mmCIF file of C-alpha atoms and ligand atoms in Angstrom:
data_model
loop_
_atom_site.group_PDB
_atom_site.id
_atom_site.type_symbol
_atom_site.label_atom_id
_atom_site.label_comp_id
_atom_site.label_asym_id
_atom_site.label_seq_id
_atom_site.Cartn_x
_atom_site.Cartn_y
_atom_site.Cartn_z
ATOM 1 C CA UNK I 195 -216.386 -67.086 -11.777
ATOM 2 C CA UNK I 196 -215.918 -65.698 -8.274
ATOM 3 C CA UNK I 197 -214.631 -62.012 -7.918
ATOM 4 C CA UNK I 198 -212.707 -63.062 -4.875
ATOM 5 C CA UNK I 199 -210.809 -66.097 -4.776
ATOM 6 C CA UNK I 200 -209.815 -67.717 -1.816
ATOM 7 C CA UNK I 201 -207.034 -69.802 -1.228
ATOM 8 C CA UNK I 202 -204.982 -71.095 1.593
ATOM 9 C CA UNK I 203 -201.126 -70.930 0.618
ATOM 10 C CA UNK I 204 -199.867 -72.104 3.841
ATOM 11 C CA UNK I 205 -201.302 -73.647 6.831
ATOM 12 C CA UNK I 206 -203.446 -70.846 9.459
ATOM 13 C CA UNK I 207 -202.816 -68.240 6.110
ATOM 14 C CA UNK I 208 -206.143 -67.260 3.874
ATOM 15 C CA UNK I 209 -204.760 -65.326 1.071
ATOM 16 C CA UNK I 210 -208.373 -63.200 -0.745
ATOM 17 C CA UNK I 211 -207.155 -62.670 -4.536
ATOM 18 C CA UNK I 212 -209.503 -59.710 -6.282
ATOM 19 C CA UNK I 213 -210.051 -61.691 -9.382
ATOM 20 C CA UNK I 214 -211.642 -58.572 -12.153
ATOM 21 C CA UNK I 215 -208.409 -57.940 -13.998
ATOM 22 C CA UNK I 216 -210.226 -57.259 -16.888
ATOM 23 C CA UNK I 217 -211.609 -53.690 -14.758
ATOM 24 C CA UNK I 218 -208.410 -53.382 -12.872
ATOM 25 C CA UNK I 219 -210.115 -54.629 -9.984
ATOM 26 C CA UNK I 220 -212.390 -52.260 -9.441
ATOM 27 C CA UNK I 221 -214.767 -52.949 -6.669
ATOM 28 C CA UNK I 222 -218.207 -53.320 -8.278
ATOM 29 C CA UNK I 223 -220.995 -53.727 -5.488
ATOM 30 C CA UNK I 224 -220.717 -57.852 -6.505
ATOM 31 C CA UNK I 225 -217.166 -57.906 -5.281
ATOM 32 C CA UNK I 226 -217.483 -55.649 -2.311
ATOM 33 C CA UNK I 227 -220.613 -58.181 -1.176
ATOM 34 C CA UNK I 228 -218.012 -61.517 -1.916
ATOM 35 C CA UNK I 229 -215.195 -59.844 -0.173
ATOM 36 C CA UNK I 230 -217.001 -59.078 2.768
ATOM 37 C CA UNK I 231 -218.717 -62.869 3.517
ATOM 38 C CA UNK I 232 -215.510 -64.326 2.895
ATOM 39 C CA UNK I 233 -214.053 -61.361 5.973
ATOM 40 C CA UNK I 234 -216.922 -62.495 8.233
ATOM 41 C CA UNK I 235 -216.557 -66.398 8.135
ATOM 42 C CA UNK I 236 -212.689 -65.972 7.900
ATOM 43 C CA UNK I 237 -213.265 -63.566 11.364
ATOM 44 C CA UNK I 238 -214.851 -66.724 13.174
ATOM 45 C CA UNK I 239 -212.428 -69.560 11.308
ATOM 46 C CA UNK I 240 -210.195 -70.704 14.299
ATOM 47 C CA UNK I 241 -207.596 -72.365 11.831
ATOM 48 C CA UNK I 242 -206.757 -68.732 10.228
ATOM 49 C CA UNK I 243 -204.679 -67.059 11.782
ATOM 50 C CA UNK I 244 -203.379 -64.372 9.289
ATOM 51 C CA UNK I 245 -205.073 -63.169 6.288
ATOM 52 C CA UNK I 246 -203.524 -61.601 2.760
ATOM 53 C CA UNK I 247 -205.695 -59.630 0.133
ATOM 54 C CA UNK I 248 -204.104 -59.000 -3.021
ATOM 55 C CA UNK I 249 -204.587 -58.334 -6.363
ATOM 56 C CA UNK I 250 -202.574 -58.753 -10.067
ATOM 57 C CA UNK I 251 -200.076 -57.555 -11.601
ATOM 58 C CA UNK I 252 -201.755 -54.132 -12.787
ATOM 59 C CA UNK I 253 -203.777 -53.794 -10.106
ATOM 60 C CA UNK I 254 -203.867 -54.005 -6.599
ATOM 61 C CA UNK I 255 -207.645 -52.300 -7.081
ATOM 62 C CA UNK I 256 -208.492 -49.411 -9.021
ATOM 63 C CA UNK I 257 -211.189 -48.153 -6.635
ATOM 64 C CA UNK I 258 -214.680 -48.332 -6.546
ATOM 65 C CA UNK I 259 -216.469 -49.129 -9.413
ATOM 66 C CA UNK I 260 -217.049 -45.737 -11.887
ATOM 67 C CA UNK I 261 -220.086 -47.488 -13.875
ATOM 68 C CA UNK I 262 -222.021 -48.424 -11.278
ATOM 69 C CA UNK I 263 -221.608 -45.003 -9.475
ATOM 70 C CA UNK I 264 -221.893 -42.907 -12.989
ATOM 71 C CA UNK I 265 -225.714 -42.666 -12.578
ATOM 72 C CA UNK I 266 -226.668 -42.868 -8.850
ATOM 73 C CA UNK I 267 -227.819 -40.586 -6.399
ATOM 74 C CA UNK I 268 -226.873 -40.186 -3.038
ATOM 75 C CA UNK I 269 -230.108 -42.321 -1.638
ATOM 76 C CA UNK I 270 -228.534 -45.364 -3.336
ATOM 77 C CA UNK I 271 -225.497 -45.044 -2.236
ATOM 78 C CA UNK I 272 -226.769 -45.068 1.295
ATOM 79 C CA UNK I 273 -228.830 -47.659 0.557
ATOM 80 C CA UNK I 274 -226.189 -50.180 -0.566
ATOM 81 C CA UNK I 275 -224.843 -50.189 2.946
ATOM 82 C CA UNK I 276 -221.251 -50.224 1.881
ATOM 83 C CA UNK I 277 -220.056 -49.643 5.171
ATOM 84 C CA UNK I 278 -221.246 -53.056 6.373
ATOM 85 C CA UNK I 279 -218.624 -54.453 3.780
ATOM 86 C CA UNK I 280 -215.951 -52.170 5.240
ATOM 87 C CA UNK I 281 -217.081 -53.018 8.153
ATOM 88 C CA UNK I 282 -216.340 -56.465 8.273
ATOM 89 C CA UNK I 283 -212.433 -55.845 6.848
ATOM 90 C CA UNK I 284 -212.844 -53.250 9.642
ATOM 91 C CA UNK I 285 -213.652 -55.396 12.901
ATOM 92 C CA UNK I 286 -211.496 -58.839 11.576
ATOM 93 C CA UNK I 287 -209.583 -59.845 14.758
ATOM 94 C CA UNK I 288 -207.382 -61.604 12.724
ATOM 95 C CA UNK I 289 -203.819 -59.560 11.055
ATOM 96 C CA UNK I 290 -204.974 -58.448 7.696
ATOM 97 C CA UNK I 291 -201.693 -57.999 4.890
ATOM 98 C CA UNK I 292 -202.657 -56.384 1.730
ATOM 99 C CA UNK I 293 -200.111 -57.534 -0.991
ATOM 100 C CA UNK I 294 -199.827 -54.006 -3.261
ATOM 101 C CA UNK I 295 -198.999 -54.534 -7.082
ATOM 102 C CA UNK I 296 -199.769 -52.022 -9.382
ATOM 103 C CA UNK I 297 -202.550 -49.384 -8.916
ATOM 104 C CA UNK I 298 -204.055 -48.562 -5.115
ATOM 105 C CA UNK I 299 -206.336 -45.926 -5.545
ATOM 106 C CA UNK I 300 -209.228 -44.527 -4.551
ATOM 107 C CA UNK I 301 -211.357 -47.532 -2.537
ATOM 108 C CA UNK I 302 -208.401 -49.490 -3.436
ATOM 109 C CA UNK I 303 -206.242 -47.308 -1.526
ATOM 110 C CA UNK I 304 -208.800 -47.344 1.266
ATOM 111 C CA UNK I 305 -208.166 -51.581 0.934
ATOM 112 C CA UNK I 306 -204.777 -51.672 1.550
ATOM 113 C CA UNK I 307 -205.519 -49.281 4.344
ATOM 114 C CA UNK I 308 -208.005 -51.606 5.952
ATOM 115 C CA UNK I 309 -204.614 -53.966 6.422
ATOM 116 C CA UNK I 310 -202.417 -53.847 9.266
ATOM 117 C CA UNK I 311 -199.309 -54.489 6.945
ATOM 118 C CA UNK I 312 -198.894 -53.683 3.754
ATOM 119 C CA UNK I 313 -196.555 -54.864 1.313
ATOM 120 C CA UNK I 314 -195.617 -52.940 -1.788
ATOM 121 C CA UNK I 315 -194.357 -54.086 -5.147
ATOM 122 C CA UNK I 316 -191.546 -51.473 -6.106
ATOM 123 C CA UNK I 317 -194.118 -50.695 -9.281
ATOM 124 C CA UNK I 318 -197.095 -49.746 -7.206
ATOM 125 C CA UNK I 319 -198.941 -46.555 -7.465
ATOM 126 C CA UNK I 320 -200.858 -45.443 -3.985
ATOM 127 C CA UNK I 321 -203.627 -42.486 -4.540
ATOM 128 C CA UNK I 322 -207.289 -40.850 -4.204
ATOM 129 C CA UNK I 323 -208.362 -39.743 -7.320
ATOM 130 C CA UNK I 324 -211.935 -39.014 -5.913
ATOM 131 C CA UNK I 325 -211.812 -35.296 -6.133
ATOM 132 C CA UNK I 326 -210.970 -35.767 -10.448
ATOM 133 C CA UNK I 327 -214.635 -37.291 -10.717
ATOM 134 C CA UNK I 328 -216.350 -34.358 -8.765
ATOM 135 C CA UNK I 329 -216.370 -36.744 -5.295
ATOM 136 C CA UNK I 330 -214.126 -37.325 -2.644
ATOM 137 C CA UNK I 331 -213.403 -40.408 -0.250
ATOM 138 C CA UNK I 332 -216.115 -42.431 1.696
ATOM 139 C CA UNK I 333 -214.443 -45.239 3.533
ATOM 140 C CA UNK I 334 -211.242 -43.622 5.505
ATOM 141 C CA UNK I 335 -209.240 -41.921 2.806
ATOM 142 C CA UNK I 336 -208.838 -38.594 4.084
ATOM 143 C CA UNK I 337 -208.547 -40.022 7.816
ATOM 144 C CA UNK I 338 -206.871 -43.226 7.463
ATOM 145 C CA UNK I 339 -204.053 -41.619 4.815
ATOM 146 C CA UNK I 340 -203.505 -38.077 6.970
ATOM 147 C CA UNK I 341 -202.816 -40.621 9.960
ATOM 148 C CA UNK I 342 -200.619 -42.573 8.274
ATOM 149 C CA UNK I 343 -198.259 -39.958 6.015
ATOM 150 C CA UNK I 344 -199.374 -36.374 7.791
ATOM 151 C CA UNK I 345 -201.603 -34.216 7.089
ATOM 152 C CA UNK I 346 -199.485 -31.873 4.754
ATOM 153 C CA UNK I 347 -198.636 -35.026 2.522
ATOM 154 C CA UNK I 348 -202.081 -36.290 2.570
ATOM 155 C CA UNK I 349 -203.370 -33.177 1.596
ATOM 156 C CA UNK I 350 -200.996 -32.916 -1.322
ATOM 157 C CA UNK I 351 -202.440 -36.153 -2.718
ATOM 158 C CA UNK I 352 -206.461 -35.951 -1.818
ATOM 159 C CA UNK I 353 -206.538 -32.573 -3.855
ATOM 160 C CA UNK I 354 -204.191 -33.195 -6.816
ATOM 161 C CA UNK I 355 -205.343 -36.674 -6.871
ATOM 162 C CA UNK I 356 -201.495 -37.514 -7.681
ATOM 163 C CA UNK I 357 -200.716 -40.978 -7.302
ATOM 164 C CA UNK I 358 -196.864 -41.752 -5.272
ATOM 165 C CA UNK I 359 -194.960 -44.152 -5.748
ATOM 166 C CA UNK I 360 -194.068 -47.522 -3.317
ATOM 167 C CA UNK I 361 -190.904 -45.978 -2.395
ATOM 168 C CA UNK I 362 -192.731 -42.608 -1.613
ATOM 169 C CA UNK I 363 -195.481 -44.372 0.063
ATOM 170 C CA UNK I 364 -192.496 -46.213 2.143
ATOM 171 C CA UNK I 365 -191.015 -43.399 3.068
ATOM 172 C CA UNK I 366 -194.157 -41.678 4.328
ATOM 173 C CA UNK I 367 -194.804 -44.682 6.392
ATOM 174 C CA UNK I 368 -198.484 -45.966 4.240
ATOM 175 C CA UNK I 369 -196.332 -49.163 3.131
ATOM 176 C CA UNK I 370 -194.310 -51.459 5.537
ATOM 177 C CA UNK I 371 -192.227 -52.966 3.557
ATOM 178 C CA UNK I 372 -191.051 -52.896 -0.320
ATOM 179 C CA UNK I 373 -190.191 -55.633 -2.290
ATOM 180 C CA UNK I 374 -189.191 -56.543 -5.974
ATOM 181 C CA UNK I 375 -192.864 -57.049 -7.617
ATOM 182 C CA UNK I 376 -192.583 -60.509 -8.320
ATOM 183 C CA UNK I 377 -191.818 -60.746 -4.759
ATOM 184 C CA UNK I 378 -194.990 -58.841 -3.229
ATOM 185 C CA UNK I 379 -196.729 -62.429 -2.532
ATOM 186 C CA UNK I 380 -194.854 -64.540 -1.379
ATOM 187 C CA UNK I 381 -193.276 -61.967 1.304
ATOM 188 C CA UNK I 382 -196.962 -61.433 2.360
ATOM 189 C CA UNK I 383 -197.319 -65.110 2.985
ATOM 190 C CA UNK I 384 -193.427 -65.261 4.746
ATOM 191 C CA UNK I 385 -195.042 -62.687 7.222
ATOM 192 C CA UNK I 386 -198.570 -63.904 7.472
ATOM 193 C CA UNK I 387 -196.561 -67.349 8.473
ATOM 194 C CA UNK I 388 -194.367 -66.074 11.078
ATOM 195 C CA UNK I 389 -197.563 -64.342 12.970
ATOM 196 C CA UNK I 390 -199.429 -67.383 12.260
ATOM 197 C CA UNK I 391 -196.871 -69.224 14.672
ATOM 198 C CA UNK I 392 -197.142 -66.682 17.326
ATOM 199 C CA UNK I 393 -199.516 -67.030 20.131
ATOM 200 C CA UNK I 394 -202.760 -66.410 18.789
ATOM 201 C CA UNK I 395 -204.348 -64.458 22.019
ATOM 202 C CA UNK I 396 -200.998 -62.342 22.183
ATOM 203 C CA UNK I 397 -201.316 -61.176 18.235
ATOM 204 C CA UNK I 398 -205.292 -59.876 18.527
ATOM 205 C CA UNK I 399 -204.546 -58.290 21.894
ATOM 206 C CA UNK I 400 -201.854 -56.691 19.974
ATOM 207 C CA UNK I 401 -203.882 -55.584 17.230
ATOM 208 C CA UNK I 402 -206.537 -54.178 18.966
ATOM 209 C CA UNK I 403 -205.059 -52.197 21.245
ATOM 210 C CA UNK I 404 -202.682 -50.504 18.828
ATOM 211 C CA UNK I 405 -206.011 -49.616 16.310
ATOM 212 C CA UNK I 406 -208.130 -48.748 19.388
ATOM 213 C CA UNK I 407 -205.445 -46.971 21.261
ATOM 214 C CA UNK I 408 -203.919 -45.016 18.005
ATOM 215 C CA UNK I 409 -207.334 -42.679 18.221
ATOM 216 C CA UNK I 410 -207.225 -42.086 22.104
ATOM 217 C CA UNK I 411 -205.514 -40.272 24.603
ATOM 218 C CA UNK I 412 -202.391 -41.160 25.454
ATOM 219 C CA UNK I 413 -203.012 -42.268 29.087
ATOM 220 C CA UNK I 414 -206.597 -44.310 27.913
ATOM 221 C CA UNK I 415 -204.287 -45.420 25.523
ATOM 222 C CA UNK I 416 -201.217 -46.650 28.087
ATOM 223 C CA UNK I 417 -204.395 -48.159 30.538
ATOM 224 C CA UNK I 418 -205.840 -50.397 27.239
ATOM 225 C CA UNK I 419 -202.225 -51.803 26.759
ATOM 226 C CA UNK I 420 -201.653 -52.363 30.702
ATOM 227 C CA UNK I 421 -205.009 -54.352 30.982
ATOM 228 C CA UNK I 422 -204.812 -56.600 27.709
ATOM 229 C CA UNK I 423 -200.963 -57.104 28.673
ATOM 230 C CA UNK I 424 -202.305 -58.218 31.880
ATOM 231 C CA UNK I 425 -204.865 -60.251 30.971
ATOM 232 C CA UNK I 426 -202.495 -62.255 28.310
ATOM 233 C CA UNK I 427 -200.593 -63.214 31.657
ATOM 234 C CA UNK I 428 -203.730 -65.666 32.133
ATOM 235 C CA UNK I 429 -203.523 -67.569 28.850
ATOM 236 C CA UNK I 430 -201.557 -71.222 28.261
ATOM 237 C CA UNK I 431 -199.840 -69.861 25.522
ATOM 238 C CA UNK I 432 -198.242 -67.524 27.768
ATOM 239 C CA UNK I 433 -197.097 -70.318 30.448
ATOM 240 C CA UNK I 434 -195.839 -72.792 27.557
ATOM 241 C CA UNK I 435 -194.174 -69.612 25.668
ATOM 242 C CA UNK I 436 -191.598 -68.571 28.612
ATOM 243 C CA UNK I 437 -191.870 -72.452 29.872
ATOM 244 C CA UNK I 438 -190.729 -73.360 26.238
ATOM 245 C CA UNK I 439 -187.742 -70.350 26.696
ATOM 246 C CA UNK I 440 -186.025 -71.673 29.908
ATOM 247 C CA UNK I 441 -186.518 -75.117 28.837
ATOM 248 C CA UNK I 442 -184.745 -74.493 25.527
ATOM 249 C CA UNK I 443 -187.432 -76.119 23.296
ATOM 250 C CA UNK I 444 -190.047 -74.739 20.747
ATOM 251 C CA UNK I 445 -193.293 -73.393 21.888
ATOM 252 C CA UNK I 446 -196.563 -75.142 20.832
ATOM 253 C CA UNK I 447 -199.481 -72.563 20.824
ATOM 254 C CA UNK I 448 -203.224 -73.545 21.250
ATOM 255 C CA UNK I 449 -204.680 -70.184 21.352
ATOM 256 C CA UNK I 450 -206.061 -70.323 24.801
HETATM 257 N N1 DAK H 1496 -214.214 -48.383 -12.165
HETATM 258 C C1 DAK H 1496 -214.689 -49.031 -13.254
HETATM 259 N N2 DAK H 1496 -213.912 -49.473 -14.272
HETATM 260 C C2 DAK H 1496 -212.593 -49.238 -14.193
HETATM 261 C C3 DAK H 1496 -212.021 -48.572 -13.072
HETATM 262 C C4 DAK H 1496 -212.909 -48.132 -12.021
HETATM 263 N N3 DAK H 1496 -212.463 -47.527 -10.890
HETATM 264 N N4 DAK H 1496 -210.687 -48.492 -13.265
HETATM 265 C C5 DAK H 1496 -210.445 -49.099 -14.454
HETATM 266 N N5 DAK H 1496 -211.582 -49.548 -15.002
HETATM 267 C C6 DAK H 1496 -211.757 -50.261 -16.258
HETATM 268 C C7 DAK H 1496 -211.651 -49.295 -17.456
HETATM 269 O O1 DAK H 1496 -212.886 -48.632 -17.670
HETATM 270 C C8 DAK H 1496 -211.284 -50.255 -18.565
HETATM 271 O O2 DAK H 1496 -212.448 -50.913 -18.991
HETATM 272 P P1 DAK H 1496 -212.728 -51.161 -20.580
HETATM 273 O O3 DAK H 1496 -212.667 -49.841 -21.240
HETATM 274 O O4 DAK H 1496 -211.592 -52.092 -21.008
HETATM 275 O O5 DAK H 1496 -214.076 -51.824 -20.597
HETATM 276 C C9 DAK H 1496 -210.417 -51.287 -17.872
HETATM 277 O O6 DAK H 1496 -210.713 -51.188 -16.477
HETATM 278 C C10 DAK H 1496 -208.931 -51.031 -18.047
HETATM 279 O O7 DAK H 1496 -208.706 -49.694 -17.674
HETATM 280 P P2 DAK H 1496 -207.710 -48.726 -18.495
HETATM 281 O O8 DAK H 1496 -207.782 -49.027 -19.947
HETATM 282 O O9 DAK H 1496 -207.970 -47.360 -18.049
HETATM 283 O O10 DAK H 1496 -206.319 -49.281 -17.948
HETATM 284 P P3 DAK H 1496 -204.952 -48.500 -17.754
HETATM 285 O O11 DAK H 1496 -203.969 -49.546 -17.327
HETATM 286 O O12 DAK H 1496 -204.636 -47.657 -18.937
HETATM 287 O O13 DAK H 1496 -205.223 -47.490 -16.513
HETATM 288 C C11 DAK H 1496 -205.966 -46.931 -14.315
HETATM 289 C C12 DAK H 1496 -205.445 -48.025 -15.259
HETATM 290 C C13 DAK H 1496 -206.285 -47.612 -12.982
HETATM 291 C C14 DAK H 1496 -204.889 -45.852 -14.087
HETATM 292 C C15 DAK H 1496 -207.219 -46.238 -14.925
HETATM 293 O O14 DAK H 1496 -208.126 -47.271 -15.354
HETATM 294 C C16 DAK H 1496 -207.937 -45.360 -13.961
HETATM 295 O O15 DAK H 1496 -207.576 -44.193 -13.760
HETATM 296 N N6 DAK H 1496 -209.029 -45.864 -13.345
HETATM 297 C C17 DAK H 1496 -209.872 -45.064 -12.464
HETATM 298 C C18 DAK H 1496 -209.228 -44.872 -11.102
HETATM 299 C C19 DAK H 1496 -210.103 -44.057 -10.172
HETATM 300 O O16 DAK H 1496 -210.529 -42.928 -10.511
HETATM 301 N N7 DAK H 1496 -210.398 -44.591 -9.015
HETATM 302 C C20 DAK H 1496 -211.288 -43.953 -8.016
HETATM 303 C C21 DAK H 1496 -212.711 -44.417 -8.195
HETATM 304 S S1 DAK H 1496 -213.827 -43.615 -7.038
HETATM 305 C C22 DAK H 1496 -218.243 -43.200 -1.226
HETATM 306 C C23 DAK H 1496 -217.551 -42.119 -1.674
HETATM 307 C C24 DAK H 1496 -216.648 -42.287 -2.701
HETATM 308 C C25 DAK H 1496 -216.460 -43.489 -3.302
HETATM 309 C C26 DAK H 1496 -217.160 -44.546 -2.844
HETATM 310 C C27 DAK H 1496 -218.023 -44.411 -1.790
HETATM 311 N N8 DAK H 1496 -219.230 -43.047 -0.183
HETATM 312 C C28 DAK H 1496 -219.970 -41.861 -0.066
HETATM 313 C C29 DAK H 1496 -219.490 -44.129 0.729
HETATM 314 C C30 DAK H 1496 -215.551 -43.626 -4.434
HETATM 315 C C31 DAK H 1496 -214.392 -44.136 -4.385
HETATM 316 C C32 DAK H 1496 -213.564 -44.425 -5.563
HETATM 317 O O17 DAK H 1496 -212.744 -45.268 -5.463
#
């Protein structure tokens, strides 16, 4: 039975379903490895255009995997490579939506943080529990969460290990958008299909240059936008985009 199921619930839209309810999706090494290879050949698949990860009802992921860590030293952890899973999430040039139900925390946290968007069941729980089992984050959660609610907020959470709640995590700006839970899907997929009809070029200029500019100076920053908006000025899509506008007709993209 695979630990990550892939399926395709609209056309240019993977959607990567964490399939170990029975450990409230915790990421064991074997799920980290599947989740990964399905990020790298989804990365080079030029029909997908928009990619959802999401989990059950309980849980969006309860973080990495406590029995396989219980016993190991720190040489094993290195030598799992973990960040060459992370990695690939990481570098996907394609818009990433994690679909939140239930519990986020720890590595599962660090998930939904890997995703440009993230959409929130009004019952999920966001948190990093590390510092309760003696450890603390190891794949963004002290950067990625003080960057996305503050550092006095993030704080807060990293040291109690206090889960907060979707509408909290809304309000601090780690969720995009809340819905009811039964919702959380299928609003993931409404979004993942309107990027997937945008120009393809346009959306992973877009991405990039808001991740790579977020951590730069402002004026590096303002240059990397000026140069990828300029360069979008020599695709088709752009030409048949505003052609398609003052001719009052649809646009057809190609990606080039
Ligand atoms: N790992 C392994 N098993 C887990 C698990 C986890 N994280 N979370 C839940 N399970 C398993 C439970 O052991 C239980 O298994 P059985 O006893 O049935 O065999 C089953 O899932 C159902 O769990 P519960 O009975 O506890 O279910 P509840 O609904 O009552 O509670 C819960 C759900 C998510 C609140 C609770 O299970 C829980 O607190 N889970 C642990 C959450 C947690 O502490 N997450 C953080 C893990 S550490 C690194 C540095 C750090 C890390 C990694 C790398 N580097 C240096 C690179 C670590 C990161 C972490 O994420």
């Amino acid at each position: 039975m695979s630990l990550v199921v892939l399926e395709h619930p609209a056309e240019h839209v993977a959607l990567l379903r964490l399939n170990r309810p029975e450990a409230r999706n915790a990421l064991s090494p074997e799920l980290r490895a599947e989740l990964r290879s399905h990020f790298l050949s989804l990365s080079e698949e030029r029909a997908i255009r928009a990619i959802i990860v999401t989990g059950d009802r309980k849980a969006f992921a309860a973080g990495a995997d406590i029995r396989s860590m219980v016993s190991i030293g720190p040489a094993e952890m290195m030598r799992r490579g973990d960040d060459l899973n992370w990695g690939a999430i990481r570098h996907c040039p394609k818009p990433v939506i994690a679909a939140v139900n239930g519990y986020a925390l720890g590595g599962g946290c660090e998930l939904a943080m890997h995703a440009d968007i993230i959409v929130a069941g009004e019952g999920a729980l966001f948190g990093q529990p590390e510092v309760k089992l003696g450890i603390m984050p190891g794949a963004g959660g002290t950067q990625r969460l003080a960057r996305a609610v503050g550092r006095y907020r993030a704080m807060l959470m990293l040291l109690t290990g206090q889960p907060i709640t979707a509408r909290e995590a809304y309000e601090a700006g780690l969720v995009s958008k809340i819905t009811p839970d039964e919702d959380t899907v299928p609003e993931a997929i409404a979004i993942a299909r309107a990027i997937a009809a945008m120009p393809p070029l346009a959306v992973a200029e877009i991405k990039q240059v808001l991740h790579a500019g977020l951590d730069a100076p402002l004026d590096t920053a303002l240059m990397l936008e000026r140069r990828a908006a300029y360069l979008l000025f020599d695709s088709f899509d752009k030409r048949e985009a505003m052609t398609a506008f003052l001719e009052k007709r649809s646009a057809t993209f190609s990606g080039t």
